[in-house]
mmCIF file of N, CA and C in Angstrom:
data_model
loop_
_atom_site.group_PDB
_atom_site.id
_atom_site.type_symbol
_atom_site.label_atom_id
_atom_site.label_comp_id
_atom_site.label_asym_id
_atom_site.label_seq_id
_atom_site.Cartn_x
_atom_site.Cartn_y
_atom_site.Cartn_z
ATOM 1 N N LYS A 1 -4.334 -146.480 -147.582
ATOM 2 C CA LYS A 1 -5.201 -146.312 -148.736
ATOM 3 C C LYS A 1 -6.335 -147.325 -148.679
ATOM 4 N N ILE A 2 -7.458 -146.913 -149.196
ATOM 5 C CA ILE A 2 -8.619 -147.787 -149.281
ATOM 6 C C ILE A 2 -8.710 -148.296 -150.713
ATOM 7 N N PRO A 3 -8.842 -149.613 -150.884
ATOM 8 C CA PRO A 3 -8.911 -150.145 -152.257
ATOM 9 C C PRO A 3 -10.159 -149.647 -152.974
ATOM 10 N N PRO A 4 -10.078 -149.515 -154.311
ATOM 11 C CA PRO A 4 -11.255 -149.055 -155.062
ATOM 12 C C PRO A 4 -12.379 -150.066 -154.965
ATOM 13 N N VAL A 5 -13.584 -149.560 -155.097
ATOM 14 C CA VAL A 5 -14.777 -150.399 -155.030
ATOM 15 C C VAL A 5 -14.925 -151.144 -156.351
ATOM 16 N N LYS A 6 -15.174 -152.441 -156.249
ATOM 17 C CA LYS A 6 -15.410 -153.245 -157.445
ATOM 18 C C LYS A 6 -16.900 -153.214 -157.759
ATOM 19 N N GLU A 7 -17.207 -153.108 -159.020
ATOM 20 C CA GLU A 7 -18.616 -153.018 -159.422
ATOM 21 C C GLU A 7 -19.356 -154.310 -159.114
ATOM 22 N N GLY A 8 -18.859 -155.427 -159.544
ATOM 23 C CA GLY A 8 -19.411 -156.741 -159.232
ATOM 24 C C GLY A 8 -20.908 -156.800 -159.055
ATOM 25 N N ASP A 9 -21.345 -157.297 -157.905
ATOM 26 C CA ASP A 9 -22.766 -157.523 -157.634
ATOM 27 C C ASP A 9 -23.433 -156.357 -156.915
ATOM 28 N N TRP A 10 -22.766 -155.236 -156.769
ATOM 29 C CA TRP A 10 -23.366 -154.112 -156.051
ATOM 30 C C TRP A 10 -24.610 -153.657 -156.787
ATOM 31 N N THR A 11 -25.656 -153.509 -156.060
ATOM 32 C CA THR A 11 -26.888 -153.041 -156.689
ATOM 33 C C THR A 11 -26.881 -151.524 -156.727
ATOM 34 N N LYS A 12 -27.377 -150.998 -157.796
ATOM 35 C CA LYS A 12 -27.370 -149.550 -157.970
ATOM 36 C C LYS A 12 -28.255 -148.895 -156.914
ATOM 37 N N GLY A 13 -27.751 -147.860 -156.279
ATOM 38 C CA GLY A 13 -28.530 -147.110 -155.306
ATOM 39 C C GLY A 13 -28.215 -147.440 -153.864
ATOM 40 N N ASN A 14 -27.752 -148.657 -153.569
ATOM 41 C CA ASN A 14 -27.427 -148.966 -152.175
ATOM 42 C C ASN A 14 -26.051 -149.613 -152.051
ATOM 43 N N ARG A 15 -25.180 -149.292 -152.987
ATOM 44 C CA ARG A 15 -23.836 -149.858 -152.988
ATOM 45 C C ARG A 15 -23.094 -149.547 -151.706
ATOM 46 N N HIS A 16 -23.263 -148.340 -151.189
ATOM 47 C CA HIS A 16 -22.571 -147.964 -149.962
ATOM 48 C C HIS A 16 -23.017 -148.822 -148.781
ATOM 49 N N VAL A 17 -24.289 -149.203 -148.754
ATOM 50 C CA VAL A 17 -24.796 -150.055 -147.674
ATOM 51 C C VAL A 17 -24.194 -151.450 -147.801
ATOM 52 N N GLN A 18 -24.197 -151.991 -149.018
ATOM 53 C CA GLN A 18 -23.623 -153.312 -149.242
ATOM 54 C C GLN A 18 -22.135 -153.324 -148.896
ATOM 55 N N GLU A 19 -21.433 -152.261 -149.251
ATOM 56 C CA GLU A 19 -20.004 -152.165 -148.954
ATOM 57 C C GLU A 19 -19.766 -152.117 -147.441
ATOM 58 N N TRP A 20 -20.604 -151.378 -146.734
ATOM 59 C CA TRP A 20 -20.478 -151.277 -145.280
ATOM 60 C C TRP A 20 -20.720 -152.638 -144.630
ATOM 61 N N MET A 21 -21.743 -153.348 -145.107
ATOM 62 C CA MET A 21 -22.041 -154.672 -144.555
ATOM 63 C C MET A 21 -20.899 -155.643 -144.830
ATOM 64 N N ALA A 22 -20.318 -155.596 -146.014
ATOM 65 C CA ALA A 22 -19.193 -156.468 -146.343
ATOM 66 C C ALA A 22 -17.993 -156.153 -145.452
ATOM 67 N N ALA A 23 -17.768 -154.875 -145.159
ATOM 68 C CA ALA A 23 -16.658 -154.487 -144.283
ATOM 69 C C ALA A 23 -16.885 -155.008 -142.865
ATOM 70 N N CYS A 24 -18.138 -154.977 -142.402
ATOM 71 C CA CYS A 24 -18.448 -155.509 -141.071
ATOM 72 C C CYS A 24 -18.196 -157.009 -141.009
ATOM 73 N N LYS A 25 -18.601 -157.725 -142.024
ATOM 74 C CA LYS A 25 -18.482 -159.174 -142.031
ATOM 75 C C LYS A 25 -17.040 -159.639 -142.229
ATOM 76 N N LYS A 26 -16.291 -158.946 -143.078
ATOM 77 C CA LYS A 26 -14.941 -159.395 -143.432
ATOM 78 C C LYS A 26 -13.840 -158.646 -142.693
ATOM 79 N N GLY A 27 -14.198 -157.632 -141.929
ATOM 80 C CA GLY A 27 -13.202 -156.884 -141.177
ATOM 81 C C GLY A 27 -12.458 -155.837 -141.974
ATOM 82 N N GLY A 28 -12.921 -155.518 -143.157
ATOM 83 C CA GLY A 28 -12.280 -154.493 -143.970
ATOM 84 C C GLY A 28 -12.750 -153.104 -143.599
ATOM 85 N N GLN A 29 -12.490 -152.174 -144.475
ATOM 86 C CA GLN A 29 -12.908 -150.797 -144.237
ATOM 87 C C GLN A 29 -13.656 -150.289 -145.458
ATOM 88 N N PRO A 30 -14.852 -149.749 -145.268
ATOM 89 C CA PRO A 30 -15.590 -149.206 -146.412
ATOM 90 C C PRO A 30 -14.980 -147.882 -146.867
ATOM 91 N N CYS A 31 -15.332 -147.466 -148.062
ATOM 92 C CA CYS A 31 -14.797 -146.200 -148.587
ATOM 93 C C CYS A 31 -15.215 -145.002 -147.747
ATOM 94 N N ALA A 32 -16.420 -145.015 -147.221
ATOM 95 C CA ALA A 32 -16.912 -143.903 -146.407
ATOM 96 C C ALA A 32 -16.900 -144.316 -144.940
ATOM 97 N N SER A 33 -15.711 -144.505 -144.391
ATOM 98 C CA SER A 33 -15.588 -144.929 -142.994
ATOM 99 C C SER A 33 -15.928 -143.777 -142.052
ATOM 100 N N PHE A 34 -16.162 -144.125 -140.787
ATOM 101 C CA PHE A 34 -16.468 -143.094 -139.800
ATOM 102 C C PHE A 34 -15.277 -142.170 -139.577
ATOM 103 N N ALA A 35 -14.070 -142.663 -139.767
ATOM 104 C CA ALA A 35 -12.882 -141.817 -139.616
ATOM 105 C C ALA A 35 -12.907 -140.658 -140.607
ATOM 106 N N TYR A 36 -13.508 -140.867 -141.756
ATOM 107 C CA TYR A 36 -13.624 -139.828 -142.773
ATOM 108 C C TYR A 36 -14.941 -139.070 -142.640
ATOM 109 N N SER A 37 -16.028 -139.819 -142.485
ATOM 110 C CA SER A 37 -17.347 -139.186 -142.551
ATOM 111 C C SER A 37 -17.713 -138.390 -141.307
ATOM 112 N N ALA A 38 -17.220 -138.789 -140.133
ATOM 113 C CA ALA A 38 -17.560 -138.051 -138.906
ATOM 114 C C ALA A 38 -16.996 -136.627 -138.935
ATOM 115 N N PRO A 39 -15.698 -136.429 -139.242
ATOM 116 C CA PRO A 39 -15.208 -135.042 -139.332
ATOM 117 C C PRO A 39 -15.886 -134.243 -140.448
ATOM 118 N N LEU A 40 -16.228 -134.909 -141.539
ATOM 119 C CA LEU A 40 -16.920 -134.216 -142.632
ATOM 120 C C LEU A 40 -18.293 -133.732 -142.170
ATOM 121 N N ALA A 41 -19.039 -134.597 -141.481
ATOM 122 C CA ALA A 41 -20.360 -134.209 -140.971
ATOM 123 C C ALA A 41 -20.230 -133.083 -139.952
ATOM 124 N N GLU A 42 -19.215 -133.156 -139.096
ATOM 125 C CA GLU A 42 -18.992 -132.106 -138.098
ATOM 126 C C GLU A 42 -18.730 -130.768 -138.774
ATOM 127 N N MET A 43 -17.931 -130.780 -139.838
ATOM 128 C CA MET A 43 -17.611 -129.553 -140.556
ATOM 129 C C MET A 43 -18.870 -128.947 -141.195
ATOM 130 N N VAL A 44 -19.697 -129.789 -141.803
ATOM 131 C CA VAL A 44 -20.918 -129.300 -142.449
ATOM 132 C C VAL A 44 -21.876 -128.717 -141.409
ATOM 133 N N LEU A 45 -22.054 -129.417 -140.307
ATOM 134 C CA LEU A 45 -22.962 -128.927 -139.261
ATOM 135 C C LEU A 45 -22.445 -127.628 -138.638
ATOM 136 N N LEU A 46 -21.140 -127.509 -138.471
ATOM 137 C CA LEU A 46 -20.590 -126.266 -137.933
ATOM 138 C C LEU A 46 -20.735 -125.112 -138.925
ATOM 139 N N GLY A 47 -20.736 -125.441 -140.211
ATOM 140 C CA GLY A 47 -21.022 -124.417 -141.220
ATOM 141 C C GLY A 47 -22.422 -123.863 -141.038
ATOM 142 N N ASN A 48 -23.369 -124.744 -140.716
ATOM 143 C CA ASN A 48 -24.738 -124.290 -140.440
ATOM 144 C C ASN A 48 -24.793 -123.411 -139.201
ATOM 145 N N VAL A 49 -24.017 -123.752 -138.179
ATOM 146 C CA VAL A 49 -23.964 -122.927 -136.962
ATOM 147 C C VAL A 49 -23.421 -121.543 -137.300
ATOM 148 N N ALA A 50 -22.374 -121.491 -138.122
ATOM 149 C CA ALA A 50 -21.807 -120.203 -138.518
ATOM 150 C C ALA A 50 -22.826 -119.368 -139.287
ATOM 151 N N LEU A 51 -23.569 -120.010 -140.168
ATOM 152 C CA LEU A 51 -24.600 -119.280 -140.915
ATOM 153 C C LEU A 51 -25.687 -118.746 -139.989
ATOM 154 N N ARG A 52 -26.143 -119.581 -139.061
ATOM 155 C CA ARG A 52 -27.204 -119.144 -138.137
ATOM 156 C C ARG A 52 -26.728 -118.035 -137.216
ATOM 157 N N SER A 53 -25.456 -118.095 -136.801
ATOM 158 C CA SER A 53 -24.942 -117.074 -135.886
ATOM 159 C C SER A 53 -24.571 -115.789 -136.623
ATOM 160 N N GLY A 54 -24.360 -115.883 -137.932
ATOM 161 C CA GLY A 54 -24.029 -114.712 -138.728
ATOM 162 C C GLY A 54 -22.596 -114.250 -138.578
ATOM 163 N N THR A 55 -21.716 -115.125 -138.093
ATOM 164 C CA THR A 55 -20.318 -114.754 -137.907
ATOM 165 C C THR A 55 -19.423 -115.973 -138.119
ATOM 166 N N PRO A 56 -18.195 -115.759 -138.592
ATOM 167 C CA PRO A 56 -17.259 -116.887 -138.671
ATOM 168 C C PRO A 56 -16.995 -117.425 -137.262
ATOM 169 N N ILE A 57 -16.820 -118.723 -137.154
ATOM 170 C CA ILE A 57 -16.607 -119.321 -135.838
ATOM 171 C C ILE A 57 -15.259 -120.025 -135.775
ATOM 172 N N GLU A 58 -14.711 -120.091 -134.569
ATOM 173 C CA GLU A 58 -13.488 -120.847 -134.287
ATOM 174 C C GLU A 58 -13.874 -121.995 -133.375
ATOM 175 N N TRP A 59 -13.810 -123.210 -133.888
ATOM 176 C CA TRP A 59 -14.289 -124.397 -133.190
ATOM 177 C C TRP A 59 -13.154 -125.056 -132.414
ATOM 178 N N ASP A 60 -13.411 -125.364 -131.153
ATOM 179 C CA ASP A 60 -12.480 -126.120 -130.315
ATOM 180 C C ASP A 60 -13.069 -127.520 -130.158
ATOM 181 N N SER A 61 -12.560 -128.469 -130.938
ATOM 182 C CA SER A 61 -13.157 -129.808 -130.939
ATOM 183 C C SER A 61 -12.914 -130.546 -129.630
ATOM 184 N N ALA A 62 -11.821 -130.271 -128.942
ATOM 185 C CA ALA A 62 -11.548 -130.942 -127.672
ATOM 186 C C ALA A 62 -12.565 -130.534 -126.607
ATOM 187 N N LYS A 63 -12.912 -129.237 -126.589
ATOM 188 C CA LYS A 63 -13.866 -128.735 -125.595
ATOM 189 C C LYS A 63 -15.305 -128.738 -126.108
ATOM 190 N N MET A 64 -15.470 -129.014 -127.415
ATOM 191 C CA MET A 64 -16.792 -129.014 -128.042
ATOM 192 C C MET A 64 -17.512 -127.682 -127.833
ATOM 193 N N GLN A 65 -16.784 -126.602 -128.127
ATOM 194 C CA GLN A 65 -17.388 -125.278 -127.989
ATOM 195 C C GLN A 65 -16.786 -124.321 -129.009
ATOM 196 N N ILE A 66 -17.475 -123.217 -129.217
ATOM 197 C CA ILE A 66 -17.019 -122.161 -130.113
ATOM 198 C C ILE A 66 -16.322 -121.120 -129.259
ATOM 199 N N ASN A 67 -15.090 -120.801 -129.614
ATOM 200 C CA ASN A 67 -14.284 -119.897 -128.782
ATOM 201 C C ASN A 67 -14.537 -118.419 -129.041
ATOM 202 N N ASN A 68 -14.665 -118.020 -130.293
ATOM 203 C CA ASN A 68 -14.703 -116.591 -130.600
ATOM 204 C C ASN A 68 -16.101 -115.985 -130.592
ATOM 205 N N ALA A 69 -17.135 -116.812 -130.551
ATOM 206 C CA ALA A 69 -18.508 -116.298 -130.566
ATOM 207 C C ALA A 69 -19.344 -117.104 -129.568
ATOM 208 N N PRO A 70 -19.212 -116.817 -128.282
ATOM 209 C CA PRO A 70 -19.908 -117.614 -127.269
ATOM 210 C C PRO A 70 -21.419 -117.696 -127.473
ATOM 211 N N GLU A 71 -22.008 -116.648 -128.064
ATOM 212 C CA GLU A 71 -23.455 -116.664 -128.292
ATOM 213 C C GLU A 71 -23.856 -117.732 -129.315
ATOM 214 N N ALA A 72 -22.927 -118.180 -130.145
ATOM 215 C CA ALA A 72 -23.230 -119.218 -131.141
ATOM 216 C C ALA A 72 -23.291 -120.605 -130.518
ATOM 217 N N ASN A 73 -22.763 -120.774 -129.306
ATOM 218 C CA ASN A 73 -22.801 -122.072 -128.641
ATOM 219 C C ASN A 73 -24.229 -122.554 -128.384
ATOM 220 N N ARG A 74 -25.175 -121.632 -128.371
ATOM 221 C CA ARG A 74 -26.570 -122.032 -128.136
ATOM 222 C C ARG A 74 -27.116 -122.883 -129.270
ATOM 223 N N PHE A 75 -26.492 -122.838 -130.443
ATOM 224 C CA PHE A 75 -26.941 -123.647 -131.568
ATOM 225 C C PHE A 75 -26.385 -125.064 -131.532
ATOM 226 N N LEU A 76 -25.506 -125.362 -130.601
ATOM 227 C CA LEU A 76 -24.866 -126.674 -130.549
ATOM 228 C C LEU A 76 -25.701 -127.728 -129.841
ATOM 229 N N ARG A 77 -26.466 -127.322 -128.884
ATOM 230 C CA ARG A 77 -27.270 -128.257 -128.103
ATOM 231 C C ARG A 77 -28.664 -127.681 -127.921
ATOM 232 N N ARG A 78 -29.589 -128.550 -127.643
ATOM 233 C CA ARG A 78 -30.949 -128.066 -127.417
ATOM 234 C C ARG A 78 -31.397 -128.441 -126.019
ATOM 235 N N GLU A 79 -32.318 -127.672 -125.531
ATOM 236 C CA GLU A 79 -32.913 -127.962 -124.241
ATOM 237 C C GLU A 79 -34.149 -128.822 -124.502
ATOM 238 N N TYR A 80 -34.176 -130.007 -123.927
ATOM 239 C CA TYR A 80 -35.267 -130.936 -124.171
ATOM 240 C C TYR A 80 -36.435 -130.670 -123.222
ATOM 241 N N ARG A 81 -37.628 -130.982 -123.709
ATOM 242 C CA ARG A 81 -38.819 -130.834 -122.883
ATOM 243 C C ARG A 81 -38.782 -131.822 -121.724
ATOM 244 N N ASN A 82 -39.509 -131.508 -120.667
ATOM 245 C CA ASN A 82 -39.580 -132.416 -119.528
ATOM 246 C C ASN A 82 -40.042 -133.795 -119.986
ATOM 247 N N GLY A 83 -39.373 -134.830 -119.480
ATOM 248 C CA GLY A 83 -39.727 -136.192 -119.833
ATOM 249 C C GLY A 83 -38.991 -136.727 -121.046
ATOM 250 N N TRP A 84 -38.249 -135.868 -121.741
ATOM 251 C CA TRP A 84 -37.509 -136.289 -122.925
ATOM 252 C C TRP A 84 -36.027 -136.026 -122.684
ATOM 253 N N SER A 85 -35.205 -136.998 -123.016
ATOM 254 C CA SER A 85 -33.761 -136.796 -122.909
ATOM 255 C C SER A 85 -33.040 -137.695 -123.895
ATOM 256 N N VAL A 86 -31.788 -137.404 -124.093
ATOM 257 C CA VAL A 86 -30.967 -138.200 -125.006
ATOM 258 C C VAL A 86 -29.929 -138.932 -124.198
#
């Protein structure tokens, strides 16, 4: 369990940033840790892929691909212009 956030000196509007910085400095865990937020972001982005493809998708997270609609895999990555890469 993650302890509740104390109001204390948190400034309104950037409390999550202050909490994250405190977790980095003290070794704790913020309420919105990457263990929680990364799968949530993945789910939201895959929802967008399903909408763009126009079909429900079955996601294989280990292989990072869509199993039931191979044509939807084109929405997962982009082809970069010459001279640009990630």
